mmCIF file of C-alpha atoms and ligand atoms in Angstrom:
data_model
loop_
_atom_site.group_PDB
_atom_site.id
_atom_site.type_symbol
_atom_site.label_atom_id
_atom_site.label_comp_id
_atom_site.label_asym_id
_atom_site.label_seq_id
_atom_site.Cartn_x
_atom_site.Cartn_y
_atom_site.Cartn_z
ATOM 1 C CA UNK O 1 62.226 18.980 -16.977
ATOM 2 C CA UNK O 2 59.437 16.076 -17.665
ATOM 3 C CA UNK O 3 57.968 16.569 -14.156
ATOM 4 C CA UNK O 4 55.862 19.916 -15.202
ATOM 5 C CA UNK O 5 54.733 17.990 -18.535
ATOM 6 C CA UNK O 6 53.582 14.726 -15.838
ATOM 7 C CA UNK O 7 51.918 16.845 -13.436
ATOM 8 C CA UNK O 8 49.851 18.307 -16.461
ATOM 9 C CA UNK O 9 48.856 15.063 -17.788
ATOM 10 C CA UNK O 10 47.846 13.899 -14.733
ATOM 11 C CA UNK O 11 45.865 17.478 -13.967
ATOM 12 C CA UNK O 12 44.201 16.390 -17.454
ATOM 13 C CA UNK O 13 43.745 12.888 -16.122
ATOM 14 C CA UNK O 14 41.788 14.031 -13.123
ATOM 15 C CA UNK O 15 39.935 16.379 -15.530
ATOM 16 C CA UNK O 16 38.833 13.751 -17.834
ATOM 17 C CA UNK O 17 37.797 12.048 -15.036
ATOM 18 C CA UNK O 18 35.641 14.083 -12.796
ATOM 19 C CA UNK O 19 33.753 15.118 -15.832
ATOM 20 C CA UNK O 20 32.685 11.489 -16.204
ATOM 21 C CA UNK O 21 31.331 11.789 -12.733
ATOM 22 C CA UNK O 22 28.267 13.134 -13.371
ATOM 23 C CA UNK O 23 27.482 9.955 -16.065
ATOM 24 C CA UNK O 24 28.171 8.004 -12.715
ATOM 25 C CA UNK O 25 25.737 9.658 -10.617
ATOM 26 C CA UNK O 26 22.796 9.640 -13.490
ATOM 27 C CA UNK O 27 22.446 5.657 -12.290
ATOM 28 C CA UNK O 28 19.077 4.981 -11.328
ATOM 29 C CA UNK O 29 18.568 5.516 -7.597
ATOM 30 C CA UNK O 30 18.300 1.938 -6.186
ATOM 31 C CA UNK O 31 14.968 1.775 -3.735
ATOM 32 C CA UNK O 32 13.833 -0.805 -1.880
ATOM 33 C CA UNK O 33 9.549 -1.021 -0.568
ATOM 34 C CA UNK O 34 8.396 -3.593 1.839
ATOM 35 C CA UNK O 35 4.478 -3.653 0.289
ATOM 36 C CA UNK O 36 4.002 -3.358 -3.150
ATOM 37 C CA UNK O 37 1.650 -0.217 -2.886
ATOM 38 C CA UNK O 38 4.628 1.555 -1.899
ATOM 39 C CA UNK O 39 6.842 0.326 -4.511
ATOM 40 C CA UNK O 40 4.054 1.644 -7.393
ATOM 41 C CA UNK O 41 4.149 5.030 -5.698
ATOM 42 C CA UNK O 42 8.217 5.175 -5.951
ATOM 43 C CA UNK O 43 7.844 4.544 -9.143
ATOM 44 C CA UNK O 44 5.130 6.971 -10.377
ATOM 45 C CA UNK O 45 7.333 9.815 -8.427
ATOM 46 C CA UNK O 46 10.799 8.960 -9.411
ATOM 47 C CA UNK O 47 10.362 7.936 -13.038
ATOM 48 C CA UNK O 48 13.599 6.898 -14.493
ATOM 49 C CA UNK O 49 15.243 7.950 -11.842
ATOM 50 C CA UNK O 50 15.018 5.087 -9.558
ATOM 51 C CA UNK O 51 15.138 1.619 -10.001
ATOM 52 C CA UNK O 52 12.461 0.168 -7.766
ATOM 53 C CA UNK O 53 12.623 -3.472 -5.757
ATOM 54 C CA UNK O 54 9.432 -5.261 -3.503
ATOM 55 C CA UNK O 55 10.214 -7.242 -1.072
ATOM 56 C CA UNK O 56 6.266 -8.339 -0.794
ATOM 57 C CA UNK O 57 4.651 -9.527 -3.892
ATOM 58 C CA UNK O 58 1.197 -10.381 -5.305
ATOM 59 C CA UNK O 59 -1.401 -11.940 -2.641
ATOM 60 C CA UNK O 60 1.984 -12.053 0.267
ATOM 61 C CA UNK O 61 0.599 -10.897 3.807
ATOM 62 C CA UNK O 62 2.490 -8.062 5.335
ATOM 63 C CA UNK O 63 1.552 -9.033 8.822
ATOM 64 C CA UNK O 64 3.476 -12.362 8.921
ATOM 65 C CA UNK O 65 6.097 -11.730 6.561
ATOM 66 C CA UNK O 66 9.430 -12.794 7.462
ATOM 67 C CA UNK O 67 12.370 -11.581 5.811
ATOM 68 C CA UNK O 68 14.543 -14.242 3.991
ATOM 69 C CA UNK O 69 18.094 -14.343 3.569
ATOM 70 C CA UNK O 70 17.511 -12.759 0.623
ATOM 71 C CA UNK O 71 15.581 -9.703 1.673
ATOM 72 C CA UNK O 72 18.476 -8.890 3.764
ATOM 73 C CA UNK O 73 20.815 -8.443 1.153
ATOM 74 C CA UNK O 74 18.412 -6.378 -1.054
ATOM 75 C CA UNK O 75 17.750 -3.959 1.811
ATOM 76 C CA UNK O 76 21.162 -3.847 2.548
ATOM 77 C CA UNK O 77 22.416 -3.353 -0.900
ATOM 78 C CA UNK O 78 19.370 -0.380 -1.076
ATOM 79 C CA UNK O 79 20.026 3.155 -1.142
ATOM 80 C CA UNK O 80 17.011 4.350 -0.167
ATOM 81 C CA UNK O 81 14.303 1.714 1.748
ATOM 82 C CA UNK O 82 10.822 2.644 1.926
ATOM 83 C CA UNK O 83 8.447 0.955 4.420
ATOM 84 C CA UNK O 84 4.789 1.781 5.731
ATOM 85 C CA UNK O 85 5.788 1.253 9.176
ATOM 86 C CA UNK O 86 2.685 1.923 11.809
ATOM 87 C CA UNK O 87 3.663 -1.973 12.940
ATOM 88 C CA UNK O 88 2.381 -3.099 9.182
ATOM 89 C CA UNK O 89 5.748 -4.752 8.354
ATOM 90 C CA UNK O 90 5.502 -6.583 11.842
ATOM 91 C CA UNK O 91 8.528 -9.320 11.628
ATOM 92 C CA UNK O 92 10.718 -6.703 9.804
ATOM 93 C CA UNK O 93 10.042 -3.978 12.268
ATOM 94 C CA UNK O 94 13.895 -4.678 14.055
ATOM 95 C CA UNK O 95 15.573 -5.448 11.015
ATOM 96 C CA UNK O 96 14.412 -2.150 9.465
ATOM 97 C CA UNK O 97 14.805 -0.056 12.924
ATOM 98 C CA UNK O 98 18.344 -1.388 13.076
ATOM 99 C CA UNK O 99 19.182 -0.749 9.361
ATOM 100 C CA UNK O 100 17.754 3.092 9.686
ATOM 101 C CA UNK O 101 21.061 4.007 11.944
ATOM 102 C CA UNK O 102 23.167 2.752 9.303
ATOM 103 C CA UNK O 103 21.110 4.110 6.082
ATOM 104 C CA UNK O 104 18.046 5.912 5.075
ATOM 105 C CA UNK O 105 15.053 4.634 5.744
ATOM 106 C CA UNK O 106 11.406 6.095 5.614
ATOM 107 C CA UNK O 107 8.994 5.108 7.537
ATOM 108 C CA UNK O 108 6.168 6.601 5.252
ATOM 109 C CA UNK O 109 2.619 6.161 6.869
ATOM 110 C CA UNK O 110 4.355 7.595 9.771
ATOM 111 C CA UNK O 111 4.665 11.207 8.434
ATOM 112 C CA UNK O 112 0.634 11.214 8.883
ATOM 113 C CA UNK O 113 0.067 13.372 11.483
ATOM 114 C CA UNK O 114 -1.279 11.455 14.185
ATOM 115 C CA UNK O 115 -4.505 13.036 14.136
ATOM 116 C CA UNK O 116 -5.410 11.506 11.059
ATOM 117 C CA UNK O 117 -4.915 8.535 11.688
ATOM 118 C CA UNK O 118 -7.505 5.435 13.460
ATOM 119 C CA UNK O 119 -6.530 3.916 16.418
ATOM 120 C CA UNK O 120 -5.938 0.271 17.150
ATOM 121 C CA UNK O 121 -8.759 -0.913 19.709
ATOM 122 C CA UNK O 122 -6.640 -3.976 20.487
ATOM 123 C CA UNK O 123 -3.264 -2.671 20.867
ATOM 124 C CA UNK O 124 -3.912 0.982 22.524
ATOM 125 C CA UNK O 125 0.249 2.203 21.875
ATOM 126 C CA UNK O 126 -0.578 1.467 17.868
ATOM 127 C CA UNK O 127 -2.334 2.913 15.373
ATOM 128 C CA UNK O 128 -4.416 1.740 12.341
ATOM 129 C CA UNK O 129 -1.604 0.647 9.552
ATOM 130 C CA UNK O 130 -3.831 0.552 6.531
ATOM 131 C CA UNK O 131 -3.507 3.753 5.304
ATOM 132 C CA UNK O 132 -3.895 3.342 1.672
ATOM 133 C CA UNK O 133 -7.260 2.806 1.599
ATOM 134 C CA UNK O 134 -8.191 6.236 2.020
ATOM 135 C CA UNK O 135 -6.834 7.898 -0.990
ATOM 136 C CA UNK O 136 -6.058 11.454 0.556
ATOM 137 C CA UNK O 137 -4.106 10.495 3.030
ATOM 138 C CA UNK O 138 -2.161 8.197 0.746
ATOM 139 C CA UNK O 139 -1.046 11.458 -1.000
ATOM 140 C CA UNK O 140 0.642 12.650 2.359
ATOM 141 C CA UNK O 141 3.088 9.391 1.861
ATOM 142 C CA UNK O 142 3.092 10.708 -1.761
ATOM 143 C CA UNK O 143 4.590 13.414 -0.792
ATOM 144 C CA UNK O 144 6.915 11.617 1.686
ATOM 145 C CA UNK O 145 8.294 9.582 -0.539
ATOM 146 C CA UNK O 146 8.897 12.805 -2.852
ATOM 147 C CA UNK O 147 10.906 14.415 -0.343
ATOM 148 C CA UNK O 148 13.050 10.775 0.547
ATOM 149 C CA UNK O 149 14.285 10.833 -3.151
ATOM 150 C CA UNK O 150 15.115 14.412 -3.275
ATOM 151 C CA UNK O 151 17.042 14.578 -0.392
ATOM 152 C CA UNK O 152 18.855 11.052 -1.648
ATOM 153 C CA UNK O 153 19.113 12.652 -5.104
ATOM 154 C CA UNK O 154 18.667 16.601 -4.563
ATOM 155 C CA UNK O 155 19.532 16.750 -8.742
ATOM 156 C CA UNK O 156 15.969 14.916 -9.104
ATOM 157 C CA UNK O 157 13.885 17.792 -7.214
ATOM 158 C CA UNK O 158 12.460 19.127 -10.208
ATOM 159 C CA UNK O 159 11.319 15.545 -11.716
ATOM 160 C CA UNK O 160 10.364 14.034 -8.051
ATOM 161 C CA UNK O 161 8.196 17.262 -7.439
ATOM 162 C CA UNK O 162 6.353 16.998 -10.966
ATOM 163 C CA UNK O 163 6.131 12.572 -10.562
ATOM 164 C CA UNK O 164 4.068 13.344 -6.691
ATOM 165 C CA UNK O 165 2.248 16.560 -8.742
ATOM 166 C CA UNK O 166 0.964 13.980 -11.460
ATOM 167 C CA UNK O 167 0.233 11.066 -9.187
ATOM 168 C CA UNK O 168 -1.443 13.297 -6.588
ATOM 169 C CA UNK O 169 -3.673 14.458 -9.010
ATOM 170 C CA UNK O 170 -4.772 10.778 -10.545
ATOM 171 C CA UNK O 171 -5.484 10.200 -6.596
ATOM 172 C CA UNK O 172 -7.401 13.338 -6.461
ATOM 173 C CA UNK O 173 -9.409 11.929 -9.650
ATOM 174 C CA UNK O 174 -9.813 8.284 -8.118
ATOM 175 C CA UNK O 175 -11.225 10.153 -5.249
ATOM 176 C CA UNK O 176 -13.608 11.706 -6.701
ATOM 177 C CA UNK O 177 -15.062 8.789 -8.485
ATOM 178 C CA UNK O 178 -15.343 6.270 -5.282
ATOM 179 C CA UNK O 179 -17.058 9.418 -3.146
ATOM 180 C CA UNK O 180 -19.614 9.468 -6.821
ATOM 181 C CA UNK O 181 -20.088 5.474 -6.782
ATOM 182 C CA UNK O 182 -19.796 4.688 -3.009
ATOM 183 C CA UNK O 183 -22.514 7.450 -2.705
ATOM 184 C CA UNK O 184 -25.040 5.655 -4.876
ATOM 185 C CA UNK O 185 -24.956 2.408 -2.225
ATOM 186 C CA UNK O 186 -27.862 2.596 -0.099
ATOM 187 C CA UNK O 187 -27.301 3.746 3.258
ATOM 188 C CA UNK O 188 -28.193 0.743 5.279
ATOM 189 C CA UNK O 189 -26.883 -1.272 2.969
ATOM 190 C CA UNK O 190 -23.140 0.892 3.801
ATOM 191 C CA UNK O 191 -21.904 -2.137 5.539
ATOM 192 C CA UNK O 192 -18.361 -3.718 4.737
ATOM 193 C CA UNK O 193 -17.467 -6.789 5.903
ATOM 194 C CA UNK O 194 -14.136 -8.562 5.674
ATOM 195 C CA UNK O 195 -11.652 -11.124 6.494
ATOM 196 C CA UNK O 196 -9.712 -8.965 8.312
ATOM 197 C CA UNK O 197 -9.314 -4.985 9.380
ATOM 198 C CA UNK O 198 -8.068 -3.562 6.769
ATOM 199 C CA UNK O 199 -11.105 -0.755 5.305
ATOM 200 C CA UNK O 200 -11.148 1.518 8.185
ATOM 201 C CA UNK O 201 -9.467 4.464 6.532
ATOM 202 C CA UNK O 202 -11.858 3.476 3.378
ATOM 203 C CA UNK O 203 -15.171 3.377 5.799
ATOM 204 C CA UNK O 204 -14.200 6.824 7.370
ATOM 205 C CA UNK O 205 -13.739 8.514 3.840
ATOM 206 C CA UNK O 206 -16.744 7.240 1.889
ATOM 207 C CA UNK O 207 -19.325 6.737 4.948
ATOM 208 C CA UNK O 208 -19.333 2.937 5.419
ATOM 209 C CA UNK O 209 -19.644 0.531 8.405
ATOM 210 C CA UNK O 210 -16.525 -1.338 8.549
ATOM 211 C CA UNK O 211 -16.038 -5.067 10.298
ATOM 212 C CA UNK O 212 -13.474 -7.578 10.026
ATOM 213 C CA UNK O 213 -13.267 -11.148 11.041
ATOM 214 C CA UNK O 214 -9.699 -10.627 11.847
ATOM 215 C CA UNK O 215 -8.370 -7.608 13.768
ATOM 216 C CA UNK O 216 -5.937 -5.401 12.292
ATOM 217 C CA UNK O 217 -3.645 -7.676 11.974
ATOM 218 C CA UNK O 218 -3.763 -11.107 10.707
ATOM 219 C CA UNK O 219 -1.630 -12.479 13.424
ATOM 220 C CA UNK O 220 -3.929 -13.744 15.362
ATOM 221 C CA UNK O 221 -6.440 -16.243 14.732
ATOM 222 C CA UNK O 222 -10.447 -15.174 14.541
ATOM 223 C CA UNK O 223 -12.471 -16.614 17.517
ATOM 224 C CA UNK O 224 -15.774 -18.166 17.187
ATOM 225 C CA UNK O 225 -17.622 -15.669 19.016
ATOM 226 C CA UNK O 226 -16.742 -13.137 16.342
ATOM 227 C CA UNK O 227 -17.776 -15.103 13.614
ATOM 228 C CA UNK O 228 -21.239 -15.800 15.059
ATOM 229 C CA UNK O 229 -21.266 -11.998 15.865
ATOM 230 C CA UNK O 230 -20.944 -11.405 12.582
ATOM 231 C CA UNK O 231 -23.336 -13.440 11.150
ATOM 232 C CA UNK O 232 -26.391 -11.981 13.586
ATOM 233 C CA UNK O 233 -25.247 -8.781 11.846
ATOM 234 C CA UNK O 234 -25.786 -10.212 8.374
ATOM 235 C CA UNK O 235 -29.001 -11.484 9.292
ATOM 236 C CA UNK O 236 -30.523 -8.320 11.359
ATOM 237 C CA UNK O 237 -29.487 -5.740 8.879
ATOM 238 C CA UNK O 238 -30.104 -8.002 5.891
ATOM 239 C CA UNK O 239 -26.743 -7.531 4.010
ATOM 240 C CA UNK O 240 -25.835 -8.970 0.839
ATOM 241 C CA UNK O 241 -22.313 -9.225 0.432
ATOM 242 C CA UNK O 242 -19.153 -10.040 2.374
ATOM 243 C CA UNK O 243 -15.944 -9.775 0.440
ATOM 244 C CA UNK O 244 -12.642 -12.387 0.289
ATOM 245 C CA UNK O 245 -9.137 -10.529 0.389
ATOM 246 C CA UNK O 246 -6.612 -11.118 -1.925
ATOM 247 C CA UNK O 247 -3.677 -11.685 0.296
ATOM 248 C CA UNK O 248 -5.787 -13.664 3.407
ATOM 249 C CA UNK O 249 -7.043 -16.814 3.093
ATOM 250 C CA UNK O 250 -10.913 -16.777 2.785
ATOM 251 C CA UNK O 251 -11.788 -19.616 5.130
ATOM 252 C CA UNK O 252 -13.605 -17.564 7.480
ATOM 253 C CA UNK O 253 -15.209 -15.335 5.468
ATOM 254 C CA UNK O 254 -16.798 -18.608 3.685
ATOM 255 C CA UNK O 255 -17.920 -19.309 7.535
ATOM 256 C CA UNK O 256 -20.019 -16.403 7.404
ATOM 257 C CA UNK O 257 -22.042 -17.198 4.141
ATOM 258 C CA UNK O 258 -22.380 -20.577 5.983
ATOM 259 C CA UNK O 259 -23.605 -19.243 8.994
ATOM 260 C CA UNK O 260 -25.896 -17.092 7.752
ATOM 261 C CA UNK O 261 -27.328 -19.072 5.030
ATOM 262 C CA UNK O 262 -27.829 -21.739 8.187
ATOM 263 C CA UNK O 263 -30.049 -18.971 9.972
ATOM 264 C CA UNK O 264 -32.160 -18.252 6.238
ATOM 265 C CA UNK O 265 -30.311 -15.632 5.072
ATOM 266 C CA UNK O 266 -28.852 -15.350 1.657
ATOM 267 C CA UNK O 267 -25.261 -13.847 1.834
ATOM 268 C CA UNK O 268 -22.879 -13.819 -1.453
ATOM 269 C CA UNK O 269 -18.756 -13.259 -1.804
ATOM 270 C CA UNK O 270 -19.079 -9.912 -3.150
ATOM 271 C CA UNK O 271 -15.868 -10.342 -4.915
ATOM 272 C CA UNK O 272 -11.818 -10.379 -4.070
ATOM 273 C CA UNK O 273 -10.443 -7.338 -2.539
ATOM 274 C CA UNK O 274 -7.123 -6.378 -2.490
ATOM 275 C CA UNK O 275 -6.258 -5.368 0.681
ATOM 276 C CA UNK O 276 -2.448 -5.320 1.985
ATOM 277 C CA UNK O 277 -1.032 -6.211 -1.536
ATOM 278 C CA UNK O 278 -1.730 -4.861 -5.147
ATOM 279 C CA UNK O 279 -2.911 -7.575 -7.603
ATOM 280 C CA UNK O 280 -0.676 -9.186 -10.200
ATOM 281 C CA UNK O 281 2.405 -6.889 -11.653
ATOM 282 C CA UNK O 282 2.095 -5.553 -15.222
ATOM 283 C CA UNK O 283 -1.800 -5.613 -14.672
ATOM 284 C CA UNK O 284 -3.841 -2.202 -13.958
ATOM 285 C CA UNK O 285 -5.023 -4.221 -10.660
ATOM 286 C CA UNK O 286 -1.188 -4.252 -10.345
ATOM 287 C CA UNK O 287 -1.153 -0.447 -9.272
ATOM 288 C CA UNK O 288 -2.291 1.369 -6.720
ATOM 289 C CA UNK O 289 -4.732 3.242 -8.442
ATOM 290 C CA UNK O 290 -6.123 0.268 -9.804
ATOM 291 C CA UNK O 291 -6.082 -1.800 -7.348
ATOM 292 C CA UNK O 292 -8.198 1.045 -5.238
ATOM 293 C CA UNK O 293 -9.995 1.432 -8.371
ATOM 294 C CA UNK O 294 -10.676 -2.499 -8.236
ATOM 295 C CA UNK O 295 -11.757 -2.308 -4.698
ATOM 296 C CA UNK O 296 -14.173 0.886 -4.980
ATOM 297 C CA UNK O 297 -15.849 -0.862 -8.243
ATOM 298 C CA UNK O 298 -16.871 -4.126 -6.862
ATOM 299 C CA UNK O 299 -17.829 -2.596 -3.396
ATOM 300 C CA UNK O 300 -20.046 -0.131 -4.703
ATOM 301 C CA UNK O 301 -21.700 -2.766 -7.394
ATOM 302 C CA UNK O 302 -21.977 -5.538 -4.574
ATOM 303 C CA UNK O 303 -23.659 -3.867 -1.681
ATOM 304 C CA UNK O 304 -26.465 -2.458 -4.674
ATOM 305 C CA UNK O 305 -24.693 0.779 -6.155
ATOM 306 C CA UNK O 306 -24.127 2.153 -9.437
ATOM 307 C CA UNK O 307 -20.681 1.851 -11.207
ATOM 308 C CA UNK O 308 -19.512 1.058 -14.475
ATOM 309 C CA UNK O 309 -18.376 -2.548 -14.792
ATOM 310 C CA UNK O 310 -14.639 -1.404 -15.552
ATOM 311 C CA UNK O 311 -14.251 1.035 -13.476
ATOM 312 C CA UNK O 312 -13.016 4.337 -13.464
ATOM 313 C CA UNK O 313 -9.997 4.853 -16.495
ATOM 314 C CA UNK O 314 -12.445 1.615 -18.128
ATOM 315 C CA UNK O 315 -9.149 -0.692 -17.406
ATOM 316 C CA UNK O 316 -10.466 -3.470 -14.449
ATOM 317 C CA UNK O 317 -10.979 -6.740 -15.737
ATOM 318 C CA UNK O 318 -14.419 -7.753 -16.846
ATOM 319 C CA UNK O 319 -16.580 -9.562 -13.817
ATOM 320 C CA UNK O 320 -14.428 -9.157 -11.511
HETATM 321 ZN ZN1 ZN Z 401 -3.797 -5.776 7.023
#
């Protein structure tokens, strides 16, 4: 006669416990990003929802970054990872590839149609990796990354649709403002110059000349003859600035000033760019919007435009 009265208690067991299920599931998504631009732009579109992990911090080098020991067992322990893929995350290109039959991973630069994107002139099977330097198309891995979470957390739709609404729409903004500063350089004086090929997406939005010491990647080393190339270019077009990256050491850009101040022209470090990492975390140079914000600033300023000291939202650090 006790069996009825058992099976009910244990219906009420089972009960009690599948209506704590939903508590369970209202843990915080756990994502993984190899760069940290990707990691701020989980963040801004999942909110609280997800709990957000770089592999690649401050000033690290995506190019030639190896995974540690470590890494593995993040990415592993991951339920979503995020990567830019477009051969960015070189060394962790197999590790990733072999992960994404056993879990989701997005590959996020490479929902860009391939129109839109630059080719590589060294490599001709790749394309152009840097893809966050043009602000529009960094809003179709905004949207990207939106649909990743809501199809890893389809509860989330409504808050992952309004995070990539908001966030588009501070890119939209930051858009804006580099086309208004970047428009007050001089036209020949629109001439980048770098340690490495990382502005081409920024030169095709905003109408500059774009030229690295280093190819796309930072893999291999720069040769002489491109370094003396580059400094006839200083010299002929007469132009002021050359920048230093943030996360590439600035040895050969020094070369240039040397080279050119050798043949009597005047050339100055424009300033630190970020380039394939944001700048320190907790800072507004920290973020992606900042750190484009950063870059747009002390570009414009450098080459002999117009644009407030601290930037657009009046948050970069003074003189930098
Ligand atoms: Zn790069």
């Amino acid at each position: 006669m006790r069996r009825p009265q058992f099976t009910m208690f244990f219906c009420a067991v089972a009960v009690l416990i599948g209506l704590s299920w939903p508590a369970e599931a209202q843990k915080p998504l756990r994502v993984v990003t190899t760069v940290s631009m990707l990691a701020d732009t989980v963040r801004a579109v999942g909110g609280t929802r997800v709990e957000v992990t770089s592999l690649l911090g401050e000033g690290v080098d995506p190019h030639t970054y190896r995974p540690t020991r470590a890494d593995i067992a993040r990415i592993s322990a991951a339920d979503l990872v995020v990567a830019n893929g477009l051969h960015l995350e070189a060394q962790l290109d197999e590790t990733l590839k072999a992960l994404a039959r056993s879990k989701p991973v997005l590959f996020a630069a490479e929902k860009i149609p391939a129109a839109q994107l630059l080719a590589d002139e060294e490599y001709k099977d790749r394309k152009d990796p840097h893809v966050w330097m043009d602000p529009n198309l960094w809003s179709i891995v905004v949207e990207a990354v939106r649909d990743a979470l809501i199809a890893r957390d389809p509860a989330g739709r409504a808050a992952y649709e309004a995070g990539a609404k908001n966030y588009i729409a501070e890119i939209r903004r930051l858009d804006a403002y580099a086309a208004k500063v970047l428009g007050t350089v001089p036209q020949k004086a629109r001439v980048l110059v770098t340690a490495h090929d990382a502005f081409g997406y920024f030169g095709r939005a905003y109408g500059f000349e774009v030229e690295g010491i280093q190819g796309l990647s930072t893999e291999s080393e720069a040769g002489l003859k491109r370094i003396e190339a580059l400094v006839s270019l200083l010299v002929e077009k007469k132009i002021r600035a050359v920048f230093v990256e943030s996360s590439v050491p600035e040895r050969n850009v020094r070369a240039l000033v040397e080279g050119a101040r050798a043949r009597g022209h005047q050339v100055i470090v424009g300033g630190e760019l970020y380039s394939d990492a944001l700048g320190a975390p907790g800072t507004y140079e920290g973020t992606l919007i900042g750190m484009l914000d950063h870059n747009m600033t002390v570009i414009a300023r450098a080459l002999g435009g117009e644009a407030p000291e601290r930037g657009l939202n009046g948050k970069l650090k003074a003189g930098s």
